[in-house]
Coordinates of C-alpha atoms in Angstrom, one line a residue:
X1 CA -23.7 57.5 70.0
X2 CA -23.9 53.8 71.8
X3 CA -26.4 51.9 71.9
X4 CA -26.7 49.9 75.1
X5 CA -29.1 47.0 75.5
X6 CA -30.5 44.2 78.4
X7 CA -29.9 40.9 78.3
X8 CA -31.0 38.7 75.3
X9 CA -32.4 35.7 75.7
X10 CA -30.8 33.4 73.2
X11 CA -32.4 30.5 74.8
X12 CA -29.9 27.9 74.7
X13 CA -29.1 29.1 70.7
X14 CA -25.7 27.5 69.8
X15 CA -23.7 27.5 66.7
X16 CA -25.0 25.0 64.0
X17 CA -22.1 23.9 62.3
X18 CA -23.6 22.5 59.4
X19 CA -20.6 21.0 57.3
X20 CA -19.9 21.8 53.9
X21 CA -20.8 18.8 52.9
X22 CA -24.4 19.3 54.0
X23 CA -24.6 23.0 53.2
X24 CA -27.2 24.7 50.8
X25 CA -27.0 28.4 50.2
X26 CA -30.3 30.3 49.8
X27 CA -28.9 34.3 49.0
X28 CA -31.7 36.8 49.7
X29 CA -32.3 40.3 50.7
X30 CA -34.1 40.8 54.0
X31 CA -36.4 43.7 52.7
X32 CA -36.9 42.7 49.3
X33 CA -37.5 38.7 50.1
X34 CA -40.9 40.3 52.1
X35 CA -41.7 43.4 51.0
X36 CA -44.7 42.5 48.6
X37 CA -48.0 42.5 49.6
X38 CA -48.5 39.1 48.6
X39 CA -45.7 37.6 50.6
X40 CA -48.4 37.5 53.4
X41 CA -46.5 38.6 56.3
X42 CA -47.4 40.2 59.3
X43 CA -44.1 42.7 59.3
X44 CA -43.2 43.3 55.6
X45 CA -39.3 43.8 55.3
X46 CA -38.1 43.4 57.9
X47 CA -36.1 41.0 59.7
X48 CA -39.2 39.7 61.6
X49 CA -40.6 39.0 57.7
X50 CA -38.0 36.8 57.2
X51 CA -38.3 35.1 60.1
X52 CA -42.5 34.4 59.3
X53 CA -40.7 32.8 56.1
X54 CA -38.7 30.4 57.8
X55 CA -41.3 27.5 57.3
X56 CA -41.3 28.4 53.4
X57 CA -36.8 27.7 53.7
X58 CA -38.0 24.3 55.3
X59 CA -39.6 23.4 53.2
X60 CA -37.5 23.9 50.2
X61 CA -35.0 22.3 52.0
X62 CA -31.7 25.4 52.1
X63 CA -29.4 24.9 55.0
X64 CA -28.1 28.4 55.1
X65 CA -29.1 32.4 54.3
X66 CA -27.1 34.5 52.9
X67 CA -28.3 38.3 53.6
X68 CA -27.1 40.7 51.6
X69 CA -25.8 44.0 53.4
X70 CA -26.9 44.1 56.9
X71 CA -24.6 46.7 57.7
X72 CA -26.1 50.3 58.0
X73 CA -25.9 52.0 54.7
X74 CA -28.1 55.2 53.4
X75 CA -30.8 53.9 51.6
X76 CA -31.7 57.3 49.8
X77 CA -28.3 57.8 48.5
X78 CA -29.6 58.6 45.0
X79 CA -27.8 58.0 42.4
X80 CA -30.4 59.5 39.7
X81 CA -34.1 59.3 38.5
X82 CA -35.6 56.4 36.8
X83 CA -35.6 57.8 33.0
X84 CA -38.9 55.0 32.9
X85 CA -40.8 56.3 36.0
X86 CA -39.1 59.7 36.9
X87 CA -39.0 58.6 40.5
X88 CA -35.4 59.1 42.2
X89 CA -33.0 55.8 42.3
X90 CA -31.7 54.5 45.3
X91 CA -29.3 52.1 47.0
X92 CA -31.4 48.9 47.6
X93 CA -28.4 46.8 47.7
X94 CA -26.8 48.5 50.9
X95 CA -22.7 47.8 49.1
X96 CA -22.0 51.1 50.4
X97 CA -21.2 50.7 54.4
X98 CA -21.2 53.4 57.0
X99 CA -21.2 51.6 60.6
X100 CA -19.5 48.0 60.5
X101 CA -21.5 46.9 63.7
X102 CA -24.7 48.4 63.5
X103 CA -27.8 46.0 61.9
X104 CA -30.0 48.1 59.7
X105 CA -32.7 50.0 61.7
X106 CA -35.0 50.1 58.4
X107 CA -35.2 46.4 58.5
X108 CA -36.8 46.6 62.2
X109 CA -40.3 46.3 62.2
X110 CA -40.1 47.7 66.0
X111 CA -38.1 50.5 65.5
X112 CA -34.4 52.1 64.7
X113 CA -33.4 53.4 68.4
X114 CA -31.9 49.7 69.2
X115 CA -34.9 47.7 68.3
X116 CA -32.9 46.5 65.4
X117 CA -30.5 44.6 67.0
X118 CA -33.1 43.0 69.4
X119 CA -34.6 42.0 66.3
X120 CA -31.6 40.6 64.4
X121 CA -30.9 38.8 67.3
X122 CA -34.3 37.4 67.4
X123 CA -34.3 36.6 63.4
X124 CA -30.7 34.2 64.1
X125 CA -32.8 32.6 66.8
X126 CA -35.1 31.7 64.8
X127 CA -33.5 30.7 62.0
X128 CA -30.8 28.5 64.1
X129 CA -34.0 27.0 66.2
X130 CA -34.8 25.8 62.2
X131 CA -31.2 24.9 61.7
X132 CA -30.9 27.4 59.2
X133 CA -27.4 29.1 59.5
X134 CA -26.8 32.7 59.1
X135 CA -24.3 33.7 57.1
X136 CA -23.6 37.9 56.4
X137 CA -23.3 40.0 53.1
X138 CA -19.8 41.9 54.3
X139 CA -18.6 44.9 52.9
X140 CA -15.2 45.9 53.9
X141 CA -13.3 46.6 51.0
X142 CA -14.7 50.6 50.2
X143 CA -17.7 53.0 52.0
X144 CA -20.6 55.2 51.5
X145 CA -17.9 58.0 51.5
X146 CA -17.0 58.0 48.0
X147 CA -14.0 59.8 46.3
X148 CA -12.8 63.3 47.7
X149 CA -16.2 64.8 46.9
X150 CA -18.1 62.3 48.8
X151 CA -19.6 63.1 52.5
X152 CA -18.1 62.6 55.4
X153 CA -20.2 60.0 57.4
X154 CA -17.1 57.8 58.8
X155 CA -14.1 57.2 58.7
X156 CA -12.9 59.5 56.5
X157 CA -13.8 62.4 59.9
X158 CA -12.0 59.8 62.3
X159 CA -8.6 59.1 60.2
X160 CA -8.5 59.5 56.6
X161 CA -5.1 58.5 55.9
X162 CA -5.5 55.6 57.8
X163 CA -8.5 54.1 56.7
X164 CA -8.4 54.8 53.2
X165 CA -6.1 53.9 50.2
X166 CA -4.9 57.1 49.3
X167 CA -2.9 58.7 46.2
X168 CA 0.6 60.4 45.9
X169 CA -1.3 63.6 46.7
X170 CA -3.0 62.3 49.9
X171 CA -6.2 63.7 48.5
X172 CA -7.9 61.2 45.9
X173 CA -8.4 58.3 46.5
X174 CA -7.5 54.9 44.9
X175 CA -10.1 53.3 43.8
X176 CA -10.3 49.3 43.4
X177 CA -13.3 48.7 44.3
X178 CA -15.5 51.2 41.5
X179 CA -17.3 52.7 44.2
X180 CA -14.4 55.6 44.6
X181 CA -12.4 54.8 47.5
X182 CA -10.8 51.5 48.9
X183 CA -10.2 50.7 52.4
X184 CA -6.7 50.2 53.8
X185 CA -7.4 47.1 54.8
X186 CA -4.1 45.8 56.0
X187 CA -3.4 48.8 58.0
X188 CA -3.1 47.3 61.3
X189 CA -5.6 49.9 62.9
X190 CA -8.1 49.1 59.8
X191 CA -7.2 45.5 59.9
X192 CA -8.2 45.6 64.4
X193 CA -11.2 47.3 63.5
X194 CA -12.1 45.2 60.8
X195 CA -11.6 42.2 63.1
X196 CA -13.1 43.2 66.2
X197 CA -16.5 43.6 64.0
X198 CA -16.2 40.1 62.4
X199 CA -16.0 38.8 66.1
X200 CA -18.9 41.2 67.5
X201 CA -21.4 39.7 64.8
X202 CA -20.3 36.4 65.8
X203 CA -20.2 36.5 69.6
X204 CA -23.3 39.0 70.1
X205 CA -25.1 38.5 67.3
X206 CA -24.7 34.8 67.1
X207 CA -24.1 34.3 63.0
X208 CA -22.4 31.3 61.6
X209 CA -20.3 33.2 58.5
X210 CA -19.5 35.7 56.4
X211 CA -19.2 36.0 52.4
X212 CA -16.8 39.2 51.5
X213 CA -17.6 41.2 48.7
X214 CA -14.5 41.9 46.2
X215 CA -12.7 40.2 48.9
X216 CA -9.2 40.3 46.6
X217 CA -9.0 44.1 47.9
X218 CA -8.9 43.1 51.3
X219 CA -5.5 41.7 50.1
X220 CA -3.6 44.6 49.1
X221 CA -1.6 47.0 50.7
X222 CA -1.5 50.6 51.1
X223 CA 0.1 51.3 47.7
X224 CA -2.6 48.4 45.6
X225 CA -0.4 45.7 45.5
X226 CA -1.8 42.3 46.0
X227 CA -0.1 40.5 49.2
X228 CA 1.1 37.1 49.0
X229 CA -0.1 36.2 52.4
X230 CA -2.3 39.1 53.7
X231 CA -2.1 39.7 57.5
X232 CA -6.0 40.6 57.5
X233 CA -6.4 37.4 55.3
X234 CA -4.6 35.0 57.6
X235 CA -6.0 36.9 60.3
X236 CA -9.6 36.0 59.8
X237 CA -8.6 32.6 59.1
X238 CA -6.7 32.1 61.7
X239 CA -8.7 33.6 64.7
X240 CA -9.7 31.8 67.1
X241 CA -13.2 33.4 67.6
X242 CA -13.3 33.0 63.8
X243 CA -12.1 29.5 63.3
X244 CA -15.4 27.5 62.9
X245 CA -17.3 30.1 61.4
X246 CA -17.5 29.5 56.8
X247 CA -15.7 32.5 55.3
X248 CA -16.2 32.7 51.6
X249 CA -14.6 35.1 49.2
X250 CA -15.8 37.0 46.2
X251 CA -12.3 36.8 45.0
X252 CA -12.3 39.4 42.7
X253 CA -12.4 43.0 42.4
X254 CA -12.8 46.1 40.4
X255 CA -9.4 46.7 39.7
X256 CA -8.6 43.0 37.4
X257 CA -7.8 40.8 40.0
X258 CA -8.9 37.1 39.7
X259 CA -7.4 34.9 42.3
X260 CA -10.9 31.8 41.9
X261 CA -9.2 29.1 43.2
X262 CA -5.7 30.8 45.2
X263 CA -7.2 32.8 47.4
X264 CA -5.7 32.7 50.3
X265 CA -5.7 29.8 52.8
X266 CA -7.4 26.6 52.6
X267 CA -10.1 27.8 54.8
X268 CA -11.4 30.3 52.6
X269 CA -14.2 28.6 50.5
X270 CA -14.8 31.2 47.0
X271 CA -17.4 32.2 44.5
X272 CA -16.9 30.4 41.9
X273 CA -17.7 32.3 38.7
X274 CA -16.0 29.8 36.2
X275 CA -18.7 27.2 37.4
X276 CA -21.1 30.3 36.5
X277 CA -19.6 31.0 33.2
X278 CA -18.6 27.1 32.3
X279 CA -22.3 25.3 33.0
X280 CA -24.4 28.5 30.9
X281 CA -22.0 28.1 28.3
X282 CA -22.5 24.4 27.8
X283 CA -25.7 24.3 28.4
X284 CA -26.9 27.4 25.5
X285 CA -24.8 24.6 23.2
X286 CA -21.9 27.0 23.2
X287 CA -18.9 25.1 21.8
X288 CA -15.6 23.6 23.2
X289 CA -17.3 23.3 27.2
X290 CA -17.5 19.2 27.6
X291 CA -14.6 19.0 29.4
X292 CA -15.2 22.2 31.4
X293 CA -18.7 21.0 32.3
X294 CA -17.2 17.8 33.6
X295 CA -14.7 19.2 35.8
X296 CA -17.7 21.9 37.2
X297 CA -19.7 19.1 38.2
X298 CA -16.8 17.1 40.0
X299 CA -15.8 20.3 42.0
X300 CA -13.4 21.9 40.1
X301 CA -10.5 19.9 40.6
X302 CA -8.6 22.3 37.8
X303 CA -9.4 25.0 39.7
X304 CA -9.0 23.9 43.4
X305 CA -6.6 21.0 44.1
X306 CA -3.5 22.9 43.3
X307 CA -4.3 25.0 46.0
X308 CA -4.8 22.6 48.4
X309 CA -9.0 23.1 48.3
X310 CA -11.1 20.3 47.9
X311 CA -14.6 20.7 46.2
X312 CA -16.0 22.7 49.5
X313 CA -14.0 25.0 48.7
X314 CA -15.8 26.2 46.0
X315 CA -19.2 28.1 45.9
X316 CA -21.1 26.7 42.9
X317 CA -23.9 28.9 41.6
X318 CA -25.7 30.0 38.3
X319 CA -27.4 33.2 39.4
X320 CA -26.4 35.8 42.2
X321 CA -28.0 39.0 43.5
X322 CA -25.3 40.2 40.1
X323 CA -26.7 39.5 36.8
X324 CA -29.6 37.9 35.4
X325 CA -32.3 35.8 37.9
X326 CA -32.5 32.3 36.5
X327 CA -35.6 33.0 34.6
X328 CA -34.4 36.0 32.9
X329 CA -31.2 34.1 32.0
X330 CA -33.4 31.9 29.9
X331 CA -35.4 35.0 29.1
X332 CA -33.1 37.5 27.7
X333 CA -30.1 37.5 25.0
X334 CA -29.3 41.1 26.4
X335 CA -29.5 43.1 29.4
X336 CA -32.0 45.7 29.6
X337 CA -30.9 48.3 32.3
X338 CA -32.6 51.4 30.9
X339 CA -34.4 52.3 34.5
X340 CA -30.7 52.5 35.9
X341 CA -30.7 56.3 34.3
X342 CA -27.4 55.0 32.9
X343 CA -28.5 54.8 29.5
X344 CA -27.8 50.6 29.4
X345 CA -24.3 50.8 30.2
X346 CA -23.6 49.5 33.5
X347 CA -24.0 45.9 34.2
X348 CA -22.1 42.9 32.6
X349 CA -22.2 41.9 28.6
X350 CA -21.0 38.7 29.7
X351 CA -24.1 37.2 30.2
X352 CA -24.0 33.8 28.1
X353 CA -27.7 34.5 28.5
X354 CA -29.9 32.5 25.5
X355 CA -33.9 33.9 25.2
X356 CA -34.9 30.7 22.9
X357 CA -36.2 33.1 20.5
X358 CA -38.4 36.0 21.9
X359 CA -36.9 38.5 23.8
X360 CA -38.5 38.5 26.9
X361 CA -42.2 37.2 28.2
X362 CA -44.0 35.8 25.4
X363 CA -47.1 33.5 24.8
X364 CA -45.4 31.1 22.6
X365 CA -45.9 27.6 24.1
X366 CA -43.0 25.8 22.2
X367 CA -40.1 28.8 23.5
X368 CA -42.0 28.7 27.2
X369 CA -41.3 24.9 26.8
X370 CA -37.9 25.5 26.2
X371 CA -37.5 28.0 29.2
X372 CA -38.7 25.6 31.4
X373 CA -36.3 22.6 30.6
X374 CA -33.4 24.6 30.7
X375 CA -34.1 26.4 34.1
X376 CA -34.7 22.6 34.9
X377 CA -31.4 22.0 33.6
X378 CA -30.0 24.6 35.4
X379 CA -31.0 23.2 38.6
X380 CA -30.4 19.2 38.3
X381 CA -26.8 20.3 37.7
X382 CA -26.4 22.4 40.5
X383 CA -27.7 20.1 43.1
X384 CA -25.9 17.0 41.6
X385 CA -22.1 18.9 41.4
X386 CA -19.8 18.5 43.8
X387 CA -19.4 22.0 46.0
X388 CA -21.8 23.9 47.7
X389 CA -24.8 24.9 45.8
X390 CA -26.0 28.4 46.5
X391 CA -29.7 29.4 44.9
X392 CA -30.5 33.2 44.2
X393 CA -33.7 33.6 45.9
X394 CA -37.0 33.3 43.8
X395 CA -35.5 31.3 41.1
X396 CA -37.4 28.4 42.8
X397 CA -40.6 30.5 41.5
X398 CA -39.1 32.0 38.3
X399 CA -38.4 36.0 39.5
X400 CA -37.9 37.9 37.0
X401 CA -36.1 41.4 36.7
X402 CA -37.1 42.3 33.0
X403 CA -34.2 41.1 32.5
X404 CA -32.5 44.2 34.3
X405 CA -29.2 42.3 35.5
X406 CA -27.6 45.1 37.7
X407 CA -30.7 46.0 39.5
X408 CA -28.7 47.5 42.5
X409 CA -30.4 50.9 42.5
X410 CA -34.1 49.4 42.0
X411 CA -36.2 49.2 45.7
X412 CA -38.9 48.4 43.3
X413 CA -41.2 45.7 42.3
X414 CA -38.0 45.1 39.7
X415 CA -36.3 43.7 42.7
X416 CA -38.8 42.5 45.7
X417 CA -39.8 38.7 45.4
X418 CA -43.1 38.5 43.5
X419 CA -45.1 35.6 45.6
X420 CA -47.6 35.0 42.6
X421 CA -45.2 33.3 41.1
X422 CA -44.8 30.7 43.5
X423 CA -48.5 29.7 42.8
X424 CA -47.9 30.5 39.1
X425 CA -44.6 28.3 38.8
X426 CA -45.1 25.2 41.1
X427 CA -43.9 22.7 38.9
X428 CA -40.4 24.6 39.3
X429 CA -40.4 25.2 42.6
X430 CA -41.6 21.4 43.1
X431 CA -38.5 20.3 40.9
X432 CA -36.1 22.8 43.2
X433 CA -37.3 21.1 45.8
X434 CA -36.9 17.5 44.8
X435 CA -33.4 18.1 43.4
X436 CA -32.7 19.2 47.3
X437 CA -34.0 16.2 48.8
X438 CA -32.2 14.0 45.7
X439 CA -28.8 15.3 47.1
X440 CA -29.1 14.9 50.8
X441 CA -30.6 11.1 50.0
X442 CA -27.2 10.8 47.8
X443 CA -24.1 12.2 50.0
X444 CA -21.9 11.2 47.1
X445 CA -22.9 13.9 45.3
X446 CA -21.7 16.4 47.7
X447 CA -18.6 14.6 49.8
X448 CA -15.6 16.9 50.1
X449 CA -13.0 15.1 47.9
X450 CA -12.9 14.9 45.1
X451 CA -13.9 11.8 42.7
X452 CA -11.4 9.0 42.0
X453 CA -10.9 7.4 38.4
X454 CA -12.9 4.3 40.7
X455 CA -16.2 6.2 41.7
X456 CA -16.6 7.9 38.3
X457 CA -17.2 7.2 34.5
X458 CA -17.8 9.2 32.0
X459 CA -19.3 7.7 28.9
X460 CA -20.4 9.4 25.7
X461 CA -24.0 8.8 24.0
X462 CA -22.8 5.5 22.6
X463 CA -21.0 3.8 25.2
X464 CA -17.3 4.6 24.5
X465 CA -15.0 7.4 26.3
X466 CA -15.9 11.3 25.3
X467 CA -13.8 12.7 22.9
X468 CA -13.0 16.0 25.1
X469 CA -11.0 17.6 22.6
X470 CA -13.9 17.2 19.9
X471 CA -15.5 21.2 20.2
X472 CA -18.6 20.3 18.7
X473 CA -19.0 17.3 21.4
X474 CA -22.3 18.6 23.4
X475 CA -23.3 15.1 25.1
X476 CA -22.0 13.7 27.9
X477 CA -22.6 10.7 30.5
X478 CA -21.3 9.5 33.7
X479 CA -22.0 6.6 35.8
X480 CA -21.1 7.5 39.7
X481 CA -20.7 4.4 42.4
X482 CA -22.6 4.9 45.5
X483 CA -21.5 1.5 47.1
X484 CA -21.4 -2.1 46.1
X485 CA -25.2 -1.9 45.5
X486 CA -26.2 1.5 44.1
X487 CA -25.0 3.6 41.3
X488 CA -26.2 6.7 39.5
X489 CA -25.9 7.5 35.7
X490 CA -26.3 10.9 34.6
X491 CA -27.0 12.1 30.9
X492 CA -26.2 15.3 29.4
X493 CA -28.1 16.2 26.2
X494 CA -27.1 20.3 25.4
X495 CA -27.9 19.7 21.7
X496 CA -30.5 20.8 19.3
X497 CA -31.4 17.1 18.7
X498 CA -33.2 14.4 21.0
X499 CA -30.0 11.6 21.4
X500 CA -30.2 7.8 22.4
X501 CA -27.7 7.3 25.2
X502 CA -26.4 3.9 25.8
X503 CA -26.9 2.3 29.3
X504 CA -24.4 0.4 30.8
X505 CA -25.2 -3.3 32.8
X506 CA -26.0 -3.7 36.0
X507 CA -24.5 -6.4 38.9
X508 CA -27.5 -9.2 38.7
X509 CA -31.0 -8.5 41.0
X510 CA -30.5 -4.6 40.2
X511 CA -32.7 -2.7 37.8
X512 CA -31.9 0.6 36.2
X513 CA -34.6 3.6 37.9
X514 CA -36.0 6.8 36.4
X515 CA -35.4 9.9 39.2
X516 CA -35.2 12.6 36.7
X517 CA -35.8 13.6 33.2
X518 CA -35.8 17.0 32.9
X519 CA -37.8 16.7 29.3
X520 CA -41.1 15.5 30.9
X521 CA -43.9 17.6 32.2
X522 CA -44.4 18.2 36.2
X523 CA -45.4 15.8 38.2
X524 CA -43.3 12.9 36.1
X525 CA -39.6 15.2 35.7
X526 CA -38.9 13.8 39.2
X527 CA -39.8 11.2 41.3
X528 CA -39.8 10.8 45.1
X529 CA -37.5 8.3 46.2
X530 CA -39.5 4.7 46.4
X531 CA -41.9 6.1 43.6
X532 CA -39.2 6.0 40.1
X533 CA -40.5 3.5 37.5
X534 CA -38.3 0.6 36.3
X535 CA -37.0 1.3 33.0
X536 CA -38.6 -0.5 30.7
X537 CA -35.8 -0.7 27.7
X538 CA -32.5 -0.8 30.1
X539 CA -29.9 -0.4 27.0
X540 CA -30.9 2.8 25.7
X541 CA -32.8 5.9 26.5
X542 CA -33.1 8.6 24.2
X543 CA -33.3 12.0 26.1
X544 CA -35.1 14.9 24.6
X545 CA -33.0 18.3 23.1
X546 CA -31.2 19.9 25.9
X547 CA -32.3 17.9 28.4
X548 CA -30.7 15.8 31.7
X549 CA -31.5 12.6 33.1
X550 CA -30.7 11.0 36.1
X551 CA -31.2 6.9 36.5
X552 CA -30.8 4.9 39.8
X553 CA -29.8 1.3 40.3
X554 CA -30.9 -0.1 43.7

């Protein structure tokens, strides 16, 4: 059927635009983000839920949402029964498509019969009127229709062999995706269709980008190989409805390929799960990652500049709706995915997880401690690297999973943001927000070139260059130019031991400032910009075990 609708009045709503440069990522799911009780909303779970939030997103200080799955997708597809609860499991994520331009009717508080896209509509309002960008969860690589045992619910009724990546036998499917089927993407009836639902969501329903899941699918052809220069690729980038909107690529997929940084055209920004991988590992004192972390938190240059990307073209994060939430990933030394009904095989091993000593919650003040400063950690050097930070929602507040890092099939209080903890975990959720406002008072941090031997130093704790071949190297310091006047020096202590790092001069009538340390209690682990305290020693300052600091001469 079609669903026809009135005018909307989008009240004089207009593409934001934010640049890059000035572009924070907040990824959330619309039911789960609301859902709770004490989320204190009106309409629970719905799009009109998030949209009672937006003053909370203000206040942290994100530029941009990123929804998961808005697409309609079965919700009851159950995959199995909770072994822990004997309730059936079921697709909470939505990563299994059925209708490319329909919003989700259960996210309506108004109704399903076309009320949903009123509602959407009203929720990108909203958020724009709060310049707060929209940007979509897209899924175009597989569907809900599985492998040749699946149901038939799309396209596999309307044109099998053309939507779908078939085998030799034209009945099974090839899968690159896990899931059990692939689309053809490049097919030029798949690749129109594809297209003309990018534009719909962006003419009528007003959103400002798109991040594809296991986007290097949607850059192979009918038989699986991967296309130098994919016509659906170049497409997107290329048209003209398209051309200002941020497209960013999870650019990966299920069948080993790994194109982070050459993916496609220049316009395509990217996931970048090095800077995942890289900033854990140095951080839980792994060795051999100084000069990694370095190049992380200057963009990526290794990664990028080949290609013709400058640092907005990468997506920096820690945590993502896949894997561990920041507090479990300082939590757990293991994933624990029993209620999956998969006996704890499915999710990554690769966690480069570190639980301080106790697995899971425990009352030990020392390892809580610990916890703390590193999810501070965590954060200072997200917000201070070069690239676009995106935060997993409720990290901000410490959401936990149980440490349950693949927690796809759980529409369960293992998933839904638990508000408590905002009250419970203010000090974090205070730092979060500082580190924001830190970065947007300091645009060098986040300009979209990268930094030239003349804006950056790097130091180690004594004063000398780092020896970056040295693996058991786990300090690090750089001193970053803001103008003739201002500089910033950032320490880096991922060692077991509390180090005295040298300070270099300053030009006369300047004095040396203390914005962050993450080693100190809340309120005096950040400082609001007027309110630092002058250094009172400005050679040395010893920074606490696995701790960051960041000084500011004004």
């Amino acid at each position: 059927c079609v669903c026809t609708h009135e005018h909307f009045n989008w009240q004089d709503d207009r593409p934001l635009r934010h640049p890059w440069s000035k572009t924070v990522i907040y990824e959330t799911h619309v039911r789960g983000f609301t859902i709770r009780p004490n989320a204190s909303v009106a309409h629970p779970g719905t799009y009109r839920g998030l949209m009672e939030k937006i003053p909370y997103l203000n206040e942290l200080g994100v530029t941009a949402v990123e929804l998961m799955p808005v697409h309609e997708f079965n919700e009851h597809q159950a995959p199995g029964i909770n072994p822990q609860t004997g309730k059936p499991l079921g697709n909470y994520w939505g990563y299994d498509p059925v209708a490319f331009f329909a919003p989700k009717a259960s996210y309506s508080s108004a109704g399903g019969l076309g009320q949903q896209k009123l509602e959407f509509k009203e929720m990108v309002r909203a958020l724009h009127h709060a310049e707060i960008e929209v940007i979509l969860d897209v899924v175009f690589n597989h569907t809900a229709e599985g492998n040749e045992l699946g149901p038939t619910l799309c396209f596999r009724g309307m044109d099998n062999a053309i939507f779908y990546t078939l085998a030799g036998d034209k009945r099974h499917y090839k899968d690159y995706t896990g899931t059990g089927n692939t689309i053809n993407a490049n097919h030029p009836v798949v690749r129109d269709h594809i297209l003309a639902a990018l534009r719909y969501w962006v003419v009528e329903m007003h959103v400002d980008g798109f991040r594809f899941d296991l986007a290097s699918v949607l850059g192979r052809d009918s038989s699986g190989k991967l296309l130098a220069n994919a016509p659906l690729l170049e497409q997107i980038a290329e048209d003209p409805i398209l051309r200002d909107v941020k497209i960013i690529a999870e650019a990966w997929d299920a069948a080993g390929a790994y194109e982070v940084g050459s993916f496609s055209e220049q316009r395509w920004a990217e996931w970048n799960g090095r800077y995942r991988d890289d900033v854990r590992r140095f951080w839980r004192g792994d060795e051999g990652m100084l000069a990694a972390f370095a190049s992380r938190i200057c963009g990526s240059a290794d990664i990028y500049a080949l290609s013709g990307k400058g640092p907005e073209g990468s997506i920096n994060f820690i945590t993502c709706h896949d894997g561990f939430t920041l507090n479990d990933l300082v939590s757990y030394g293991t994933k624990h995915n029993e209620a999956n009904g998969e006996n704890n095989h499915d999710g990554t091993d690769a966690n480069h997880s570190d639980n301080h000593g106790v697995e899971g919650e425990t009352a030990d003040a020392g390892i809580e401690a610990m916890r703390k400063r590193q999810i501070k950690n965590f954060l200072l050097t997200l917000l201070i690297s070069r690239g676009v930070p995106m935060l997993l929602g409720g990290d901000e507040f410490r959401r936990t999973q149980g440490g349950n890092n693949n927690a796809w099939c759980q529409d369960s209080e293992t998933s839904w943001l638990d508000w408590q903890g905002l009250e419970q975990h203010q000090d974090i959720f205070r730092f979060t927000r500082g580190m924001l406002a830190f970065r947007r008072a300091h645009p060098v941090l986040s300009a979209e070139h990268f930094y030239t031997d003349t804006e950056i130093h790097w130091f180690d704790p004594q004063g000398g260059g780092p020896d970056w071949s040295d693996p058991n190297a786990n300090q690090l310091a750089c001193l970053i130019h803001e103008d003739a006047q201002r500089a910033l020096f950032l320490m880096f202590n991922a060692g077991a031991e509390a180090v005295d790092f040298s300070v270099p001069p300053l030009l006369p009538g300047t004095r040396w400032q203390l914005a962050v340390d993450t080693a100190r209690e809340s309120p005096h682990d950040l400082f609001a910009a007027g309110e630092s305290p002058l250094l009172e020693n400005s050679h040395t300052y010893r920074l606490g075990s696995r701790s960051s600091v960041i000084l500011l001469a004004q």
